């Protein structure tokens, strides 16, 4: 049961205010499941806002109506209404999460979704940890986020930067006006090993994560096991998860765990400062009057793309019997630019033509198509009822409309792409193998875009900086043990190549997991056709599916 309603909370010396939260908790409740389980969640919307919940990273095979993105797979659950999400956990172990998939509400409506092996902890492909701890990175605004979102929508600007980053909902005591009560504490026993399940639920900020005097062995990302990877820093973009073992092998005492932003975009505003959220790792028995303040880890600079790239590109999959392996032949190849730009109309005008308005407004796009959600019915219903007309079009391009120098530093307005707002999908035949090159652009600013695909994991074959060059890149493809993910952080001013098999019929959102970019149109949808049998076709909608 998930009751979405009001929670009164006070942080950063602000008067108590009402936020939207699940079961009165921030973060919301953790859902525990085992591989093979069916998860049933009754959403009871007692908030004043339209609501949907997305089960981030769950394949939703056979249950496309439970995926959750508003207007893609369902109409919103209205205030005072309910909807039941029901899905299976199949072939996935590790850490996922859930979040609101409407407006900016995921700022406070989110929680962990922990998938354990059928055989319990004994069945992990690594030594059984003494304990486990969930570490959710987030962002906190002193304002009502729904109002911020409305304002953003009307002005065409992204919502302003957050007031603080958080760990498990708390900013930590390094912020002004924040103290031990607003600092999460994690107790450890000397010489025991802990599994940290780290989730980046922040809306717009990739993070470096460290614990002073401790290092990690990464064993999984996005609920897929990895070859054990030793590191003293975890790099995690919004939407991603990292499972890391941490040995409590330091001298008994107190240590900060700290998360600070990374991205090499324009270093301005709080989002790009070294503002750091902290929690405390406390060795049992070490806290007393005399205890010195916790030790703070040294954080990489916000523009340390080298450290980010090293972590993200060094990960490989742990190849296990029965696990999917990378498909070697490809049916559909796509080259897709992801980035910012300017568009011809205000977001509030929704669909409009390509006549430039003055002034042009900030926008985001994939292959120059700036995505807008339909308003009358969900895309999945339109697909199911063969009624795409007026809801979406099947002309998402496989190439950008103009080839230009995507990543050079010189600003060149001649190649600045003006985008048009549209609702374009790419239709895929059931079981097609898709290879997609995701190319960041320098339009407005180079940035690492965390690209998330619903309904699937994909293999990340290679990634690099600069403009994609097919011959050089192809020579670097990892076709043996590429990491499996649901969210890839396309390198800043660079590219990533992914592959997946379209064996899950339905309408699957693909988008930048920066909320600011998603709302400006950095998104598209895959329409995956039915297979030959009832099991491989979109089932009829559940009876309680909300109507628009
Ligand atoms: Cu975690 Cu479409 O999002």
Coordinates of C-alpha atoms in Angstrom, one line a residue, residues 42 57 59 105 107 116 120 165 193 213 217 219 227 265 269 316 322 324 422 437 494-495 505 538:
X42 CA -1.9 0.0 -4.3
X57 CA 14.7 -0.3 -14.1
X59 CA 11.4 -4.6 -17.2
X105 CA 7.2 15.5 -7.8
X107 CA 11.9 15.4 -5.8
X116 CA 17.5 -10.0 -3.5
X120 CA 18.8 -14.9 0.1
X165 CA 21.7 17.9 -2.0
X193 CA 31.9 -5.7 5.3
X213 CA 39.5 6.6 4.6
X217 CA 34.4 -2.9 -4.5
X219 CA 29.6 -5.5 -7.5
X227 CA 33.0 -7.8 -12.3
X265 CA 29.3 22.2 -18.0
X269 CA 25.2 28.5 -9.8
X316 CA 32.2 -4.7 -17.0
X322 CA 21.7 -18.1 -17.9
X324 CA 21.7 -12.5 -21.4
X422 CA 6.6 17.1 -31.5
X437 CA 25.0 5.8 -30.9
X494 CA 31.3 12.6 -26.1
X495 CA 29.3 9.5 -27.1
X505 CA 6.2 -5.0 -26.7
X538 CA 0.5 -6.0 -25.1

